[in-house]
mmCIF file of C-alpha atoms in Angstrom:
data_model
loop_
_atom_site.group_PDB
_atom_site.id
_atom_site.type_symbol
_atom_site.label_atom_id
_atom_site.label_comp_id
_atom_site.label_asym_id
_atom_site.label_seq_id
_atom_site.Cartn_x
_atom_site.Cartn_y
_atom_site.Cartn_z
ATOM 1 C CA UNK O 8 22.164 38.622 78.707
ATOM 2 C CA UNK O 9 21.300 40.022 81.508
ATOM 3 C CA UNK O 10 24.295 39.054 84.110
ATOM 4 C CA UNK O 11 26.814 40.196 81.697
ATOM 5 C CA UNK O 12 28.580 43.808 81.619
ATOM 6 C CA UNK O 13 29.458 45.162 78.410
ATOM 7 C CA UNK O 14 32.973 45.716 77.689
ATOM 8 C CA UNK O 15 32.409 49.382 77.268
ATOM 9 C CA UNK O 16 30.670 49.249 80.840
ATOM 10 C CA UNK O 17 33.925 47.333 81.860
ATOM 11 C CA UNK O 18 36.019 49.982 80.467
ATOM 12 C CA UNK O 19 34.333 52.973 81.886
ATOM 13 C CA UNK O 20 34.477 51.243 85.554
ATOM 14 C CA UNK O 21 38.403 50.339 85.132
ATOM 15 C CA UNK O 22 38.898 54.502 84.128
ATOM 16 C CA UNK O 23 36.515 55.770 87.297
ATOM 17 C CA UNK O 24 38.465 53.575 89.447
ATOM 18 C CA UNK O 25 41.696 54.390 88.040
ATOM 19 C CA UNK O 26 40.837 58.423 88.560
ATOM 20 C CA UNK O 27 39.389 57.793 92.145
ATOM 21 C CA UNK O 28 43.116 56.145 92.739
ATOM 22 C CA UNK O 29 44.962 58.884 91.223
ATOM 23 C CA UNK O 30 42.899 61.972 93.110
ATOM 24 C CA UNK O 31 43.274 59.905 96.349
ATOM 25 C CA UNK O 32 46.513 59.739 95.767
ATOM 26 C CA UNK O 33 47.387 63.630 94.855
ATOM 27 C CA UNK O 34 45.171 64.699 97.912
ATOM 28 C CA UNK O 35 47.201 62.243 100.145
ATOM 29 C CA UNK O 36 50.767 64.119 98.821
ATOM 30 C CA UNK O 37 49.000 67.343 99.062
ATOM 31 C CA UNK O 38 48.279 66.835 102.532
ATOM 32 C CA UNK O 39 51.260 65.455 103.525
ATOM 33 C CA UNK O 40 53.079 68.257 101.387
ATOM 34 C CA UNK O 41 50.486 70.891 103.694
ATOM 35 C CA UNK O 42 51.234 68.886 106.881
ATOM 36 C CA UNK O 43 55.238 69.348 106.263
ATOM 37 C CA UNK O 44 55.484 72.708 105.511
ATOM 38 C CA UNK O 45 53.322 73.625 108.580
ATOM 39 C CA UNK O 46 55.896 71.902 110.516
ATOM 40 C CA UNK O 47 58.107 73.568 108.899
ATOM 41 C CA UNK O 48 56.717 76.918 109.315
ATOM 42 C CA UNK O 49 56.506 76.138 113.216
ATOM 43 C CA UNK O 50 59.744 75.270 113.238
ATOM 44 C CA UNK O 51 60.992 78.249 111.438
ATOM 45 C CA UNK O 52 58.855 80.446 113.875
ATOM 46 C CA UNK O 53 60.014 78.789 116.969
ATOM 47 C CA UNK O 54 63.732 79.089 115.647
ATOM 48 C CA UNK O 55 63.182 82.770 114.609
ATOM 49 C CA UNK O 56 61.651 83.807 118.376
ATOM 50 C CA UNK O 57 64.745 82.227 120.037
ATOM 51 C CA UNK O 58 67.329 84.412 121.127
ATOM 52 C CA UNK O 59 70.874 83.391 120.863
ATOM 53 C CA UNK O 60 72.681 82.465 124.171
ATOM 54 C CA UNK O 61 74.736 85.433 125.610
ATOM 55 C CA UNK O 62 78.242 85.865 125.107
ATOM 56 C CA UNK O 63 78.869 86.024 129.059
ATOM 57 C CA UNK O 64 82.207 87.818 129.934
ATOM 58 C CA UNK O 65 85.043 85.369 130.756
ATOM 59 C CA UNK O 66 83.885 82.563 128.759
ATOM 60 C CA UNK O 67 85.086 80.758 126.018
ATOM 61 C CA UNK O 68 83.275 83.036 123.501
ATOM 62 C CA UNK O 69 82.678 85.843 125.380
ATOM 63 C CA UNK O 70 84.696 89.197 126.195
ATOM 64 C CA UNK O 71 87.422 89.200 128.704
ATOM 65 C CA UNK O 72 86.563 90.031 132.395
ATOM 66 C CA UNK O 73 88.338 93.921 132.859
ATOM 67 C CA UNK O 74 85.933 94.914 135.605
ATOM 68 C CA UNK O 75 86.252 94.763 139.201
ATOM 69 C CA UNK O 76 83.267 92.165 140.194
ATOM 70 C CA UNK O 77 81.495 90.575 143.400
ATOM 71 C CA UNK O 78 79.968 87.108 143.297
ATOM 72 C CA UNK O 79 76.703 86.973 144.485
ATOM 73 C CA UNK O 80 75.145 84.397 146.203
ATOM 74 C CA UNK O 81 73.281 82.925 142.980
ATOM 75 C CA UNK O 82 76.788 82.771 141.567
ATOM 76 C CA UNK O 83 76.555 85.630 138.992
ATOM 77 C CA UNK O 84 78.995 87.882 139.071
ATOM 78 C CA UNK O 85 78.251 91.753 139.096
ATOM 79 C CA UNK O 86 80.600 94.453 138.046
ATOM 80 C CA UNK O 87 81.231 97.945 139.754
ATOM 81 C CA UNK O 88 82.924 100.816 139.722
ATOM 82 C CA UNK O 89 84.253 103.227 142.561
ATOM 83 C CA UNK O 90 84.332 106.746 142.590
ATOM 84 C CA UNK O 91 84.794 109.945 144.847
ATOM 85 C CA UNK O 92 86.635 109.827 148.023
ATOM 86 C CA UNK O 93 87.685 106.245 149.861
ATOM 87 C CA UNK O 94 85.195 104.762 151.314
ATOM 88 C CA UNK O 95 86.650 105.006 154.509
ATOM 89 C CA UNK O 96 86.959 108.550 154.513
ATOM 90 C CA UNK O 97 83.450 109.138 153.232
ATOM 91 C CA UNK O 98 80.206 110.689 155.018
ATOM 92 C CA UNK O 99 77.977 109.850 152.254
ATOM 93 C CA UNK O 100 77.536 106.471 150.359
ATOM 94 C CA UNK O 101 75.831 106.210 146.818
ATOM 95 C CA UNK O 102 74.876 103.419 144.775
ATOM 96 C CA UNK O 103 74.410 105.011 141.397
ATOM 97 C CA UNK O 104 71.914 102.662 139.119
ATOM 98 C CA UNK O 105 72.292 103.441 135.046
ATOM 99 C CA UNK O 106 69.588 103.543 132.488
ATOM 100 C CA UNK O 107 68.566 101.781 129.104
ATOM 101 C CA UNK O 108 71.414 101.392 127.017
ATOM 102 C CA UNK O 109 74.114 101.753 129.669
ATOM 103 C CA UNK O 110 76.572 100.485 132.103
ATOM 104 C CA UNK O 111 78.719 101.183 135.014
ATOM 105 C CA UNK O 112 81.119 103.358 133.292
ATOM 106 C CA UNK O 113 78.341 106.288 132.754
ATOM 107 C CA UNK O 114 79.802 107.763 135.831
ATOM 108 C CA UNK O 115 77.925 110.713 137.711
ATOM 109 C CA UNK O 116 80.000 113.339 136.810
ATOM 110 C CA UNK O 117 80.313 115.786 139.886
ATOM 111 C CA UNK O 118 82.770 118.652 140.475
ATOM 112 C CA UNK O 119 85.812 117.320 142.440
ATOM 113 C CA UNK O 120 85.021 120.252 144.807
ATOM 114 C CA UNK O 121 81.697 119.204 145.844
ATOM 115 C CA UNK O 122 83.063 115.469 146.104
ATOM 116 C CA UNK O 123 85.834 116.989 148.668
ATOM 117 C CA UNK O 124 83.904 119.083 150.568
ATOM 118 C CA UNK O 125 80.653 116.777 151.399
ATOM 119 C CA UNK O 126 83.226 113.540 151.192
ATOM 120 C CA UNK O 127 81.116 111.680 148.463
ATOM 121 C CA UNK O 128 81.660 108.266 147.735
ATOM 122 C CA UNK O 129 79.791 106.227 145.106
ATOM 123 C CA UNK O 130 79.700 103.172 143.369
ATOM 124 C CA UNK O 131 78.412 102.490 139.832
ATOM 125 C CA UNK O 132 77.566 98.960 138.967
ATOM 126 C CA UNK O 133 76.576 97.107 135.746
ATOM 127 C CA UNK O 134 72.662 95.631 135.862
ATOM 128 C CA UNK O 135 72.288 92.362 134.938
ATOM 129 C CA UNK O 136 73.445 91.377 130.771
ATOM 130 C CA UNK O 137 75.033 95.024 130.576
ATOM 131 C CA UNK O 138 78.784 95.638 130.453
ATOM 132 C CA UNK O 139 80.539 92.822 132.641
ATOM 133 C CA UNK O 140 77.947 91.778 135.033
ATOM 134 C CA UNK O 141 76.556 88.169 134.081
ATOM 135 C CA UNK O 142 73.052 88.049 132.611
ATOM 136 C CA UNK O 143 70.217 87.172 134.781
ATOM 137 C CA UNK O 144 67.594 84.888 132.895
ATOM 138 C CA UNK O 145 65.547 85.319 136.267
ATOM 139 C CA UNK O 146 65.615 88.853 136.717
ATOM 140 C CA UNK O 147 63.063 90.309 138.091
ATOM 141 C CA UNK O 148 61.555 93.635 139.536
ATOM 142 C CA UNK O 149 62.451 92.208 143.034
ATOM 143 C CA UNK O 150 65.943 91.064 142.313
ATOM 144 C CA UNK O 151 67.615 94.230 141.041
ATOM 145 C CA UNK O 152 66.758 95.296 144.472
ATOM 146 C CA UNK O 153 68.398 92.285 146.167
ATOM 147 C CA UNK O 154 71.400 92.707 143.910
ATOM 148 C CA UNK O 155 72.056 96.225 145.388
ATOM 149 C CA UNK O 156 71.751 95.415 148.904
ATOM 150 C CA UNK O 157 74.197 92.348 148.467
ATOM 151 C CA UNK O 158 76.680 94.647 146.633
ATOM 152 C CA UNK O 159 76.232 96.928 149.335
ATOM 153 C CA UNK O 160 76.462 94.236 151.865
ATOM 154 C CA UNK O 161 79.993 93.003 150.275
ATOM 155 C CA UNK O 162 81.743 96.449 149.599
ATOM 156 C CA UNK O 163 80.577 97.241 153.431
ATOM 157 C CA UNK O 164 79.062 100.263 152.143
ATOM 158 C CA UNK O 165 77.481 100.310 155.960
ATOM 159 C CA UNK O 166 73.799 99.777 157.218
ATOM 160 C CA UNK O 167 72.369 102.580 155.158
ATOM 161 C CA UNK O 168 72.973 104.134 151.675
ATOM 162 C CA UNK O 169 71.827 106.222 149.196
ATOM 163 C CA UNK O 170 70.317 105.096 145.712
ATOM 164 C CA UNK O 171 70.142 107.132 142.434
ATOM 165 C CA UNK O 172 68.791 105.778 139.331
ATOM 166 C CA UNK O 173 68.461 107.241 135.831
ATOM 167 C CA UNK O 174 65.850 106.595 133.082
ATOM 168 C CA UNK O 175 65.519 102.760 133.674
ATOM 169 C CA UNK O 176 67.260 102.933 136.544
ATOM 170 C CA UNK O 177 64.908 105.049 138.134
ATOM 171 C CA UNK O 178 62.493 102.047 137.972
ATOM 172 C CA UNK O 179 65.232 100.478 139.778
ATOM 173 C CA UNK O 180 65.079 102.769 142.728
ATOM 174 C CA UNK O 181 61.025 102.486 143.114
ATOM 175 C CA UNK O 182 61.896 98.742 143.785
ATOM 176 C CA UNK O 183 64.350 99.682 146.144
ATOM 177 C CA UNK O 184 61.904 101.635 148.155
ATOM 178 C CA UNK O 185 59.484 98.759 148.190
ATOM 179 C CA UNK O 186 61.627 95.912 149.301
ATOM 180 C CA UNK O 187 64.639 97.201 151.073
ATOM 181 C CA UNK O 188 63.904 100.507 152.414
ATOM 182 C CA UNK O 189 65.286 100.007 155.611
ATOM 183 C CA UNK O 190 68.902 100.134 153.878
ATOM 184 C CA UNK O 191 68.272 103.497 152.380
ATOM 185 C CA UNK O 192 69.055 106.793 153.873
ATOM 186 C CA UNK O 193 67.679 108.433 151.023
ATOM 187 C CA UNK O 194 66.789 108.078 147.083
ATOM 188 C CA UNK O 195 66.551 110.145 143.821
ATOM 189 C CA UNK O 196 65.033 108.874 140.632
ATOM 190 C CA UNK O 197 66.134 111.063 137.427
ATOM 191 C CA UNK O 198 64.090 111.040 134.693
ATOM 192 C CA UNK O 199 62.432 107.611 135.744
ATOM 193 C CA UNK O 200 60.862 105.303 133.561
ATOM 194 C CA UNK O 201 57.514 104.660 134.054
ATOM 195 C CA UNK O 202 55.347 101.679 133.595
ATOM 196 C CA UNK O 203 52.000 102.088 131.698
ATOM 197 C CA UNK O 204 50.207 99.389 133.098
ATOM 198 C CA UNK O 205 51.239 100.377 136.792
ATOM 199 C CA UNK O 206 47.971 100.065 138.689
ATOM 200 C CA UNK O 207 46.583 103.526 140.062
ATOM 201 C CA UNK O 208 46.976 105.314 136.811
ATOM 202 C CA UNK O 209 43.405 106.721 135.551
ATOM 203 C CA UNK O 210 42.869 104.701 132.265
ATOM 204 C CA UNK O 211 42.569 107.715 129.941
ATOM 205 C CA UNK O 212 45.627 109.732 131.562
ATOM 206 C CA UNK O 213 48.167 106.490 130.962
ATOM 207 C CA UNK O 214 46.134 106.353 127.133
ATOM 208 C CA UNK O 215 47.166 109.484 126.331
ATOM 209 C CA UNK O 216 50.930 109.360 127.784
ATOM 210 C CA UNK O 217 51.153 106.302 125.588
ATOM 211 C CA UNK O 218 49.536 107.519 122.529
ATOM 212 C CA UNK O 219 52.234 110.344 122.502
ATOM 213 C CA UNK O 220 55.062 107.840 121.821
ATOM 214 C CA UNK O 221 56.123 106.793 118.049
ATOM 215 C CA UNK O 222 53.742 104.166 116.833
ATOM 216 C CA UNK O 223 56.916 101.707 116.563
ATOM 217 C CA UNK O 224 57.624 102.529 120.082
ATOM 218 C CA UNK O 225 53.926 101.920 121.310
ATOM 219 C CA UNK O 226 54.435 98.116 119.281
ATOM 220 C CA UNK O 227 57.592 97.465 121.109
ATOM 221 C CA UNK O 228 56.079 98.060 124.678
ATOM 222 C CA UNK O 229 52.966 96.116 123.892
ATOM 223 C CA UNK O 230 54.663 93.851 123.016
ATOM 224 C CA UNK O 231 57.247 93.196 125.915
ATOM 225 C CA UNK O 232 53.935 93.395 128.280
ATOM 226 C CA UNK O 233 51.694 90.942 126.612
ATOM 227 C CA UNK O 234 53.833 88.735 124.445
ATOM 228 C CA UNK O 235 57.365 88.889 126.225
ATOM 229 C CA UNK O 236 58.154 85.708 124.664
ATOM 230 C CA UNK O 237 58.259 87.815 121.423
ATOM 231 C CA UNK O 238 60.492 90.312 122.236
ATOM 232 C CA UNK O 239 64.009 89.093 120.636
ATOM 233 C CA UNK O 240 61.995 88.486 117.335
ATOM 234 C CA UNK O 241 60.063 92.246 117.244
ATOM 235 C CA UNK O 242 63.230 93.828 118.354
ATOM 236 C CA UNK O 243 65.101 91.962 115.572
ATOM 237 C CA UNK O 244 62.915 91.476 112.531
ATOM 238 C CA UNK O 245 63.155 93.806 109.172
ATOM 239 C CA UNK O 246 59.739 93.733 108.594
ATOM 240 C CA UNK O 247 58.026 96.648 110.768
ATOM 241 C CA UNK O 248 59.859 99.355 112.689
ATOM 242 C CA UNK O 249 61.358 98.530 115.851
ATOM 243 C CA UNK O 250 62.569 100.247 118.865
ATOM 244 C CA UNK O 251 63.564 103.671 117.965
ATOM 245 C CA UNK O 252 65.579 103.737 121.361
ATOM 246 C CA UNK O 253 67.778 100.571 120.462
ATOM 247 C CA UNK O 254 68.131 102.382 117.100
ATOM 248 C CA UNK O 255 69.227 105.057 118.454
ATOM 249 C CA UNK O 256 66.903 107.418 116.602
ATOM 250 C CA UNK O 257 67.227 111.256 116.802
ATOM 251 C CA UNK O 258 63.708 111.676 116.271
ATOM 252 C CA UNK O 259 62.841 110.849 119.932
ATOM 253 C CA UNK O 260 64.976 113.403 121.077
ATOM 254 C CA UNK O 261 63.838 117.153 122.048
ATOM 255 C CA UNK O 262 65.653 120.182 120.706
ATOM 256 C CA UNK O 263 67.398 120.480 124.268
ATOM 257 C CA UNK O 264 68.719 116.690 124.635
ATOM 258 C CA UNK O 265 70.117 117.172 121.048
ATOM 259 C CA UNK O 266 72.176 119.794 122.091
ATOM 260 C CA UNK O 267 73.489 117.822 124.906
ATOM 261 C CA UNK O 268 73.959 114.774 122.738
ATOM 262 C CA UNK O 269 77.409 115.981 121.253
ATOM 263 C CA UNK O 270 78.413 116.499 124.805
ATOM 264 C CA UNK O 271 77.813 112.574 125.905
ATOM 265 C CA UNK O 272 79.092 111.657 122.450
ATOM 266 C CA UNK O 273 82.696 113.105 123.025
ATOM 267 C CA UNK O 274 82.875 111.642 126.233
ATOM 268 C CA UNK O 275 81.778 108.157 125.893
ATOM 269 C CA UNK O 276 83.893 105.918 124.331
ATOM 270 C CA UNK O 277 82.548 102.816 126.039
ATOM 271 C CA UNK O 278 79.790 101.990 123.830
ATOM 272 C CA UNK O 279 80.766 99.051 122.382
ATOM 273 C CA UNK O 280 80.826 97.305 125.727
ATOM 274 C CA UNK O 281 77.323 98.273 126.735
ATOM 275 C CA UNK O 282 75.788 95.707 124.511
ATOM 276 C CA UNK O 283 79.036 93.326 124.004
ATOM 277 C CA UNK O 284 76.917 90.110 125.655
ATOM 278 C CA UNK O 285 74.326 90.437 123.432
ATOM 279 C CA UNK O 286 71.197 92.501 123.375
ATOM 280 C CA UNK O 287 68.593 90.099 124.692
ATOM 281 C CA UNK O 288 69.440 89.651 128.350
ATOM 282 C CA UNK O 289 70.810 93.600 128.461
ATOM 283 C CA UNK O 290 68.146 95.834 126.899
ATOM 284 C CA UNK O 291 65.150 93.214 125.660
ATOM 285 C CA UNK O 292 65.406 91.764 129.467
ATOM 286 C CA UNK O 293 64.869 95.835 130.214
ATOM 287 C CA UNK O 294 61.494 95.861 128.215
ATOM 288 C CA UNK O 295 60.248 92.487 129.446
ATOM 289 C CA UNK O 296 60.761 93.348 133.254
ATOM 290 C CA UNK O 297 60.604 97.227 133.061
ATOM 291 C CA UNK O 298 57.299 97.171 131.202
ATOM 292 C CA UNK O 299 55.896 93.695 132.171
ATOM 293 C CA UNK O 300 53.377 92.850 135.047
ATOM 294 C CA UNK O 301 54.820 94.137 138.068
ATOM 295 C CA UNK O 302 54.250 92.617 141.749
ATOM 296 C CA UNK O 303 53.566 96.204 143.183
ATOM 297 C CA UNK O 304 52.819 99.604 141.727
ATOM 298 C CA UNK O 305 54.705 102.807 143.117
ATOM 299 C CA UNK O 306 51.658 104.438 143.502
ATOM 300 C CA UNK O 307 50.735 102.529 146.158
ATOM 301 C CA UNK O 308 53.913 102.756 148.083
ATOM 302 C CA UNK O 309 54.088 104.249 151.705
ATOM 303 C CA UNK O 310 56.572 106.735 153.153
ATOM 304 C CA UNK O 311 59.865 104.638 153.913
ATOM 305 C CA UNK O 312 61.196 107.919 155.806
ATOM 306 C CA UNK O 313 57.730 108.667 158.144
ATOM 307 C CA UNK O 314 60.182 110.602 160.600
ATOM 308 C CA UNK O 315 62.072 112.655 157.885
ATOM 309 C CA UNK O 316 65.086 111.079 158.695
ATOM 310 C CA UNK O 317 65.678 110.274 154.473
ATOM 311 C CA UNK O 318 64.262 111.844 151.577
ATOM 312 C CA UNK O 319 63.099 110.830 148.098
ATOM 313 C CA UNK O 320 63.335 112.974 145.036
ATOM 314 C CA UNK O 321 62.422 112.562 141.404
ATOM 315 C CA UNK O 322 63.593 115.032 138.733
ATOM 316 C CA UNK O 323 62.144 115.444 135.598
ATOM 317 C CA UNK O 324 62.251 117.832 132.246
ATOM 318 C CA UNK O 325 58.587 118.861 131.245
ATOM 319 C CA UNK O 326 59.836 118.184 127.529
ATOM 320 C CA UNK O 327 61.079 114.687 127.797
ATOM 321 C CA UNK O 328 59.604 112.950 124.808
ATOM 322 C CA UNK O 329 60.817 109.294 126.349
ATOM 323 C CA UNK O 330 58.935 109.380 129.735
ATOM 324 C CA UNK O 331 55.576 111.767 129.709
ATOM 325 C CA UNK O 332 55.464 114.483 132.196
ATOM 326 C CA UNK O 333 51.770 113.678 132.782
ATOM 327 C CA UNK O 334 52.481 110.451 134.398
ATOM 328 C CA UNK O 335 55.091 111.815 136.587
ATOM 329 C CA UNK O 336 52.938 115.015 138.008
ATOM 330 C CA UNK O 337 50.558 112.279 138.691
ATOM 331 C CA UNK O 338 52.629 109.589 140.801
ATOM 332 C CA UNK O 339 53.911 112.933 142.456
ATOM 333 C CA UNK O 340 50.409 114.458 143.408
ATOM 334 C CA UNK O 341 49.506 110.676 144.736
ATOM 335 C CA UNK O 342 52.736 110.345 146.821
ATOM 336 C CA UNK O 343 53.063 113.454 148.810
ATOM 337 C CA UNK O 344 56.035 112.875 150.556
ATOM 338 C CA UNK O 345 58.071 112.485 147.233
ATOM 339 C CA UNK O 346 60.067 116.056 146.713
ATOM 340 C CA UNK O 347 59.405 116.464 143.028
ATOM 341 C CA UNK O 348 61.513 118.531 140.810
ATOM 342 C CA UNK O 349 59.898 119.856 137.500
ATOM 343 C CA UNK O 350 62.477 121.801 135.224
ATOM 344 C CA UNK O 351 61.107 123.898 132.452
ATOM 345 C CA UNK O 352 61.968 123.329 128.840
ATOM 346 C CA UNK O 353 64.160 120.212 129.716
ATOM 347 C CA UNK O 354 64.259 117.098 128.256
ATOM 348 C CA UNK O 355 65.306 113.409 129.072
ATOM 349 C CA UNK O 356 69.044 114.134 129.322
ATOM 350 C CA UNK O 357 68.932 116.917 131.421
ATOM 351 C CA UNK O 358 71.336 115.631 134.247
ATOM 352 C CA UNK O 359 74.265 115.913 131.514
ATOM 353 C CA UNK O 360 74.167 119.721 131.526
ATOM 354 C CA UNK O 361 76.971 121.568 133.400
ATOM 355 C CA UNK O 362 76.397 121.702 137.257
ATOM 356 C CA UNK O 363 73.268 119.744 137.167
ATOM 357 C CA UNK O 364 74.240 116.560 138.861
ATOM 358 C CA UNK O 365 75.752 118.929 141.543
ATOM 359 C CA UNK O 366 72.524 120.267 141.860
ATOM 360 C CA UNK O 367 70.777 116.891 142.031
ATOM 361 C CA UNK O 368 73.224 115.074 144.556
ATOM 362 C CA UNK O 369 73.354 118.254 146.775
ATOM 363 C CA UNK O 370 69.709 118.430 147.029
ATOM 364 C CA UNK O 371 69.838 114.667 148.101
ATOM 365 C CA UNK O 372 72.416 114.831 150.524
ATOM 366 C CA UNK O 373 72.294 118.244 152.164
ATOM 367 C CA UNK O 374 69.217 119.960 150.879
ATOM 368 C CA UNK O 375 70.755 122.261 148.708
ATOM 369 C CA UNK O 376 70.270 123.459 145.527
#
């Protein structure tokens, strides 16, 4: 009869319904599995890019406090070490700012004769996150200059003092010239690091200098500048080469630097203290701040000593493989008030050569070489 369905048709319909139901069930399971895997991957990625908390000195899980320290207005502690003649007898007072992967114990090895003859007092301090100074997750280009000013005030250095910065510490001196020029009697930048994204650099010049770095170091700075939230992961992952500087690779040193490395390693018995609170708030924070977006460009600075009441010096080796000489020359050309000292054949570590620090400091304080 026309209204009846054959048994074969009914069985076929039942099989088709079961197949559809099975397909929908499998499709649903597959979709949910993909969703779970996606969420899991996101969770893993989030965890991977999160740096561990720092092991702050003096905390239950952190290293002990052994250094002299001041307490800053925001509650952080800054560790320091005094050198030279007693403060009360000093004619010249200098604040020394250490470089990347360094600390307050990497002192300026001045000759005792020079120290006594000129009456030099100088204080070195751990920048935030290094050595025994508390980390500063809010560290900025400006905050470093204000830390130095507060250190000088608490130690009673007087209304004016000198500053000397080495490598990444040289970047801090630019900040001092911008934010606390009224407190400076003079300044010296020794092989100062350069931010390739500072405004004022010709694009072709900065690009050429950037390309001189090892490809892995180009990527480290690129990540620090454009994706700072990935800085910890990039410098700790094992898939691609990360910073050759953090890895202490010999490949980045010039021939002259390699000769000086033995001298440094024979006297540097405090290397473990440098990173003891963790690498993120010391090394990685340096990269994020130093090569991030600055609030100003050093190439736009005005002369802080228009009446020649002080001077600003930049020292650089023309064989420096860390900081390209071409950018340093350009800065000196744009800022004619800079007293620029270029050393032929010298690399990034020229300052540890015998007698070099005496020359640098004498030139700053009394104009002698």
